[in-house]
CSV table of C-alpha atoms in Angstrom, one decimal:
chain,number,residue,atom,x,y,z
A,1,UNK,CA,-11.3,29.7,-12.8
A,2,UNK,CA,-14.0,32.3,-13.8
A,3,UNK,CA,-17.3,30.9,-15.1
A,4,UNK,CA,-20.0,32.3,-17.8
A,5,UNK,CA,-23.0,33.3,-16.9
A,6,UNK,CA,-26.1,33.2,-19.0
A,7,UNK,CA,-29.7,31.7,-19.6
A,8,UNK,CA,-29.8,30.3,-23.2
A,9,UNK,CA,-30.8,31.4,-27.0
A,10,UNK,CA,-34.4,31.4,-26.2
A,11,UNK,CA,-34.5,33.4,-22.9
A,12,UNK,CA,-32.1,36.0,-25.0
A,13,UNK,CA,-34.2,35.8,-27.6
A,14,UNK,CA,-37.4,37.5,-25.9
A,15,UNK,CA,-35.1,39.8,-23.6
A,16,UNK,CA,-33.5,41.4,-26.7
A,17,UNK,CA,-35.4,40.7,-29.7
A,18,UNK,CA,-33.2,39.2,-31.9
A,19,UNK,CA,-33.2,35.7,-33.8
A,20,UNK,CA,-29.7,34.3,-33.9
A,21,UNK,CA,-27.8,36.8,-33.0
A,22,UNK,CA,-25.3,37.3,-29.7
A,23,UNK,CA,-26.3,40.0,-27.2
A,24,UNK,CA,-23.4,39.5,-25.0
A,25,UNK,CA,-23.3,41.4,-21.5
A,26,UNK,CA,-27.4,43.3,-22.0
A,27,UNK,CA,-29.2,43.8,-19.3
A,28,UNK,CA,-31.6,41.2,-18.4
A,29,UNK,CA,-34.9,42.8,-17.7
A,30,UNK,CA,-34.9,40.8,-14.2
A,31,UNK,CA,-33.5,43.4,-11.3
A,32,UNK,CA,-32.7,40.5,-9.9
A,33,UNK,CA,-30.4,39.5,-12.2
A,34,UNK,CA,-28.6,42.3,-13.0
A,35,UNK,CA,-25.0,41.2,-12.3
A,36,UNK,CA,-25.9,37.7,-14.9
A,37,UNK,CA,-24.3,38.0,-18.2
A,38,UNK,CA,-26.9,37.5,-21.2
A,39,UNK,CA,-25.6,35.5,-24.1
A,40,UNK,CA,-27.3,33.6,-26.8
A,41,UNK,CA,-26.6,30.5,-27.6
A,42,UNK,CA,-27.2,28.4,-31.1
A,43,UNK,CA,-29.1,25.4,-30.0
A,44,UNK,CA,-28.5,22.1,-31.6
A,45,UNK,CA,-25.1,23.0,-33.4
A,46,UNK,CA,-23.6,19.7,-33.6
A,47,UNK,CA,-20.3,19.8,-32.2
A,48,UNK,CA,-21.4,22.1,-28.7
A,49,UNK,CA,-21.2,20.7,-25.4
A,50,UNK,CA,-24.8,22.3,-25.5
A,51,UNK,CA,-25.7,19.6,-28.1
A,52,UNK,CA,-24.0,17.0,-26.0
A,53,UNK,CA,-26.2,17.9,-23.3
A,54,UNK,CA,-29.9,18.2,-25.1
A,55,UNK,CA,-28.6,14.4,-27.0
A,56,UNK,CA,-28.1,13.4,-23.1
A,57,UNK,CA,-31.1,14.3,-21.9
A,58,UNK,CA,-33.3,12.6,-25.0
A,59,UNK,CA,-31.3,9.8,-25.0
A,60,UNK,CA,-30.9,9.1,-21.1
A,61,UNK,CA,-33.0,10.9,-19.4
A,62,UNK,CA,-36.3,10.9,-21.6
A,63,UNK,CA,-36.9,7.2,-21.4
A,64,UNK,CA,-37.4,7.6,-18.0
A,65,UNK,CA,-40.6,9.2,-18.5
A,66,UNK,CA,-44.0,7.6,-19.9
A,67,UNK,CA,-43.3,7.8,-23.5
A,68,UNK,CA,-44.4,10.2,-26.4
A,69,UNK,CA,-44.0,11.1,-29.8
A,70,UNK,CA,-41.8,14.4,-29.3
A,71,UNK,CA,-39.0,15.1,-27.1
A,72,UNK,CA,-37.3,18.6,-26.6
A,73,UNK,CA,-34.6,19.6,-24.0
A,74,UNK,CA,-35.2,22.9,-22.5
A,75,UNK,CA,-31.5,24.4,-21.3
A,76,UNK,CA,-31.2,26.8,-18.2
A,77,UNK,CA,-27.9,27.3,-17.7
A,78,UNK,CA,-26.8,28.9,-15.1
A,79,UNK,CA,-22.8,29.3,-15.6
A,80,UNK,CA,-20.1,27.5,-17.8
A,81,UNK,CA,-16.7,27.1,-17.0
A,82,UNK,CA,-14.9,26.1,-19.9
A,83,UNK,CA,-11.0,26.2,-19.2
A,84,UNK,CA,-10.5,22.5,-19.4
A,85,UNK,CA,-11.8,21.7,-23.0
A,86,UNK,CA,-11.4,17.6,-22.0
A,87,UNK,CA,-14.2,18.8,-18.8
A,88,UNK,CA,-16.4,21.4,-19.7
A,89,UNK,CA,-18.2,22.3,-16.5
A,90,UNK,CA,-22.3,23.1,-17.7
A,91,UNK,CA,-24.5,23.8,-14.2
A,92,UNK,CA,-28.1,25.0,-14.9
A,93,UNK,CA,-31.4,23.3,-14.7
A,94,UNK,CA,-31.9,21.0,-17.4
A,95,UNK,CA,-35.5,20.2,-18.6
A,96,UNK,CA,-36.9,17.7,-20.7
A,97,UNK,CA,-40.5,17.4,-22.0
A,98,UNK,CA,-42.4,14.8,-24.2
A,99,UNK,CA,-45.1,15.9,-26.5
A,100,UNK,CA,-48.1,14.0,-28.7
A,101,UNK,CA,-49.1,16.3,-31.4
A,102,UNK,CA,-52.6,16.1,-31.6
A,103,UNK,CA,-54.4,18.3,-34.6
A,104,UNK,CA,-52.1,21.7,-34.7
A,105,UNK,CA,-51.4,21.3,-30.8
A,106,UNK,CA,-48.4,19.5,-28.7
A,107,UNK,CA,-49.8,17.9,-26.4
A,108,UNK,CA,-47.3,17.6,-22.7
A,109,UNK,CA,-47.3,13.6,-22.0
A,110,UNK,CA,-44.3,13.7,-18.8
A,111,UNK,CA,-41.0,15.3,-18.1
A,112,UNK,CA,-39.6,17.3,-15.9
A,113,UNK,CA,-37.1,19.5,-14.3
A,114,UNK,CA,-33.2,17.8,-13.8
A,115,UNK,CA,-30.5,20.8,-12.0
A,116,UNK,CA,-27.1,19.4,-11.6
A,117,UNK,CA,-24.0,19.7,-13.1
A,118,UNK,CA,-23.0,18.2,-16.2
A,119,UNK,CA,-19.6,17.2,-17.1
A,120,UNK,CA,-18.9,17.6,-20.5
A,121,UNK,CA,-15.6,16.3,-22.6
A,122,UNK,CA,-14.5,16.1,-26.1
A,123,UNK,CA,-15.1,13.3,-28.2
A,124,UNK,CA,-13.7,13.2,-31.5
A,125,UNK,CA,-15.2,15.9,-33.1
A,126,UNK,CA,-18.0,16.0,-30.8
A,127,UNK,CA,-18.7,16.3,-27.2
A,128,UNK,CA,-20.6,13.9,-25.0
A,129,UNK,CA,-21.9,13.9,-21.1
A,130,UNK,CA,-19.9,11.9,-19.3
A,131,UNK,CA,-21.2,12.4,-15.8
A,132,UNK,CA,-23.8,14.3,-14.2
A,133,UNK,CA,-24.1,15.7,-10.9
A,134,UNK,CA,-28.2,15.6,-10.1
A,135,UNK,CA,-29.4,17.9,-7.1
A,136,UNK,CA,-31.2,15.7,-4.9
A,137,UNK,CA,-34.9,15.4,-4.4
A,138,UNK,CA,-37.2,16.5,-1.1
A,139,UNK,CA,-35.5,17.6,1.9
A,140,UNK,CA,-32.1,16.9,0.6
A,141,UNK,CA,-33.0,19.5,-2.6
A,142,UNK,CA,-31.7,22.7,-1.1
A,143,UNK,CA,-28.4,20.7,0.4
A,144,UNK,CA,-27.4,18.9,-2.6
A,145,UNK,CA,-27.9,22.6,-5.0
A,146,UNK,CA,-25.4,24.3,-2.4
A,147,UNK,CA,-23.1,21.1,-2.7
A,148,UNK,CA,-23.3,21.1,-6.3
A,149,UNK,CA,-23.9,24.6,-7.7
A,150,UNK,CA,-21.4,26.1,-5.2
A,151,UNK,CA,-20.6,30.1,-6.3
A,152,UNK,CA,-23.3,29.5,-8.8
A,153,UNK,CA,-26.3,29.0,-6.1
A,154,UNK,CA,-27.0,32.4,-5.9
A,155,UNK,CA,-27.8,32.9,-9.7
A,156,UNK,CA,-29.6,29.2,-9.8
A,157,UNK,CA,-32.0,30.6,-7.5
A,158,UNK,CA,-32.9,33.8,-8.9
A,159,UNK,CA,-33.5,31.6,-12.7
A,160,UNK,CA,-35.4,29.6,-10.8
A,161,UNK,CA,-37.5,32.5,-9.1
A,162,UNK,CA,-37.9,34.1,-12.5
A,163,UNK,CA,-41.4,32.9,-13.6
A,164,UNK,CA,-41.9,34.4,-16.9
A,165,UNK,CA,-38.5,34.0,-18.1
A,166,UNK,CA,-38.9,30.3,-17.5
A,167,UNK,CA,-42.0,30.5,-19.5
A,168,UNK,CA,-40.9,32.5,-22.8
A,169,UNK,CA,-38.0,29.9,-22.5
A,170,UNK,CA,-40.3,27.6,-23.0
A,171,UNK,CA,-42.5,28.9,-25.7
A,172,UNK,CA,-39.0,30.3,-27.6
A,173,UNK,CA,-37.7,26.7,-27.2
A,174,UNK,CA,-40.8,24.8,-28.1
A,175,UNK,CA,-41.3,27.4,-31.3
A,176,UNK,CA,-37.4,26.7,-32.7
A,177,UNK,CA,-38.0,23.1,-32.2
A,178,UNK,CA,-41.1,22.5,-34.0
A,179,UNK,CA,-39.8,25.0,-36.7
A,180,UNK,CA,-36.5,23.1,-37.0
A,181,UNK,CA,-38.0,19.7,-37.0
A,182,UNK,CA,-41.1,20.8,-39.6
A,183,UNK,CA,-43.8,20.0,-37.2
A,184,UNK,CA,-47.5,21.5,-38.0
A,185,UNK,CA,-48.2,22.8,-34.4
A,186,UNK,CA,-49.3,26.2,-33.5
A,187,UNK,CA,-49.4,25.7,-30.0
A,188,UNK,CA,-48.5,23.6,-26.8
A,189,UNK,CA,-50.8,22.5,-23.7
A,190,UNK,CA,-50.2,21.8,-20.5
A,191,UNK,CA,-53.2,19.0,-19.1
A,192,UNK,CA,-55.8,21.0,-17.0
A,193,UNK,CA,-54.5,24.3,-18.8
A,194,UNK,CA,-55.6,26.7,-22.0
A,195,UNK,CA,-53.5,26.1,-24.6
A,196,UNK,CA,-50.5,28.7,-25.7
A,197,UNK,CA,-49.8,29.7,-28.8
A,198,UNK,CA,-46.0,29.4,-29.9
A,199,UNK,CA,-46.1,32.5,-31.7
A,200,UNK,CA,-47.3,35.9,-30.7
């Protein structure tokens, strides 16, 4: 069974420049990353395993953290393997972050970073999580990300390595949420940190 391998829409975005648009098998301006296969991916289509996985992770895994006005998923995916279509096979590093908007600025309340493997299946017309593999925390992290990410370790750890991809991610993310959802911020901030602006 051969997997996919890509980051998401917004990492593609700010590697190739485009808005919306595939960029299937470019190079990803990370040497490190070379052999990874950039594609872009439409967030939020209804009907995606994707979509399944950002409603899980504002549904399930966002109420877990103190609570806030704003709540948007932030996908890393690592590799997909979708050659079952009742157990679509997702592992990446799956973020979710609450926001107050305060003036023209979203303001970061709690969230945090959730790698595993999510098991995705068909449900009607739609897809839902049904289970989802969680790397462990402390000393059992680096076990449990072998365990679960298998073949796919290697390119987990050079996303997670990739600083400033992680970021524009983030800012590319943020930017299509609060332009989706009609929200008048300009810019997000971290506490103890300047603020960024979405758009450059």
């Amino acid at each position: 069974m051969k997997e996919k391998f890509f980051w998401t829409l917004s990492a593609v975005l700010a590697i190739c420049g485009l808005a919306l648009t595939s960029c299937a098998n470019s190079e990803s301006s990370d040497s490190d990353a070379e052999s990874v296969e950039t594609q872009a991916v439409v967030k939020n289509e209804p009907d995606t395993y994707l979509a399944a996985i950002e409603r899980y992770l504002v549904n399930d895994i966002a109420v877990n953290y103190a609570p806030a006005e704003y709540h948007i998923p932030v996908d890393l995916i690592v590799a997909v393997n979708e050659s079952n279509p009742d157990s679509v096979l997702v592992w990446g590093d799956f973020w979710i972050e609450n926001y107050n908007l305060s003036a023209d600025t979203l303001l970061f309340v709690s969230g945090g970073s959730h790698p595993g493997l999510m098991h995705v299946a068909k449900d009607g017309d739609a897809y839902k999580v049904v289970s989802f593999d969680a790397v462990a925390d402390g000393s059992d992290f680096l076990p449990s990300a072998k365990k679960i990410f298998g073949d796919n370790f290697e390119p987990f750890q050079k996303m997670n390595s990739n600083d400033e991809l992680r970021k524009e991610l983030r800012r590319m993310t943020i930017l299509a949420y609060v332009k989706q959802n009609n929200i008048p911020a300009t810019m997000y901030k971290d506490y103890g940190w300047d603020p960024v602006a979405l758009e450059k």
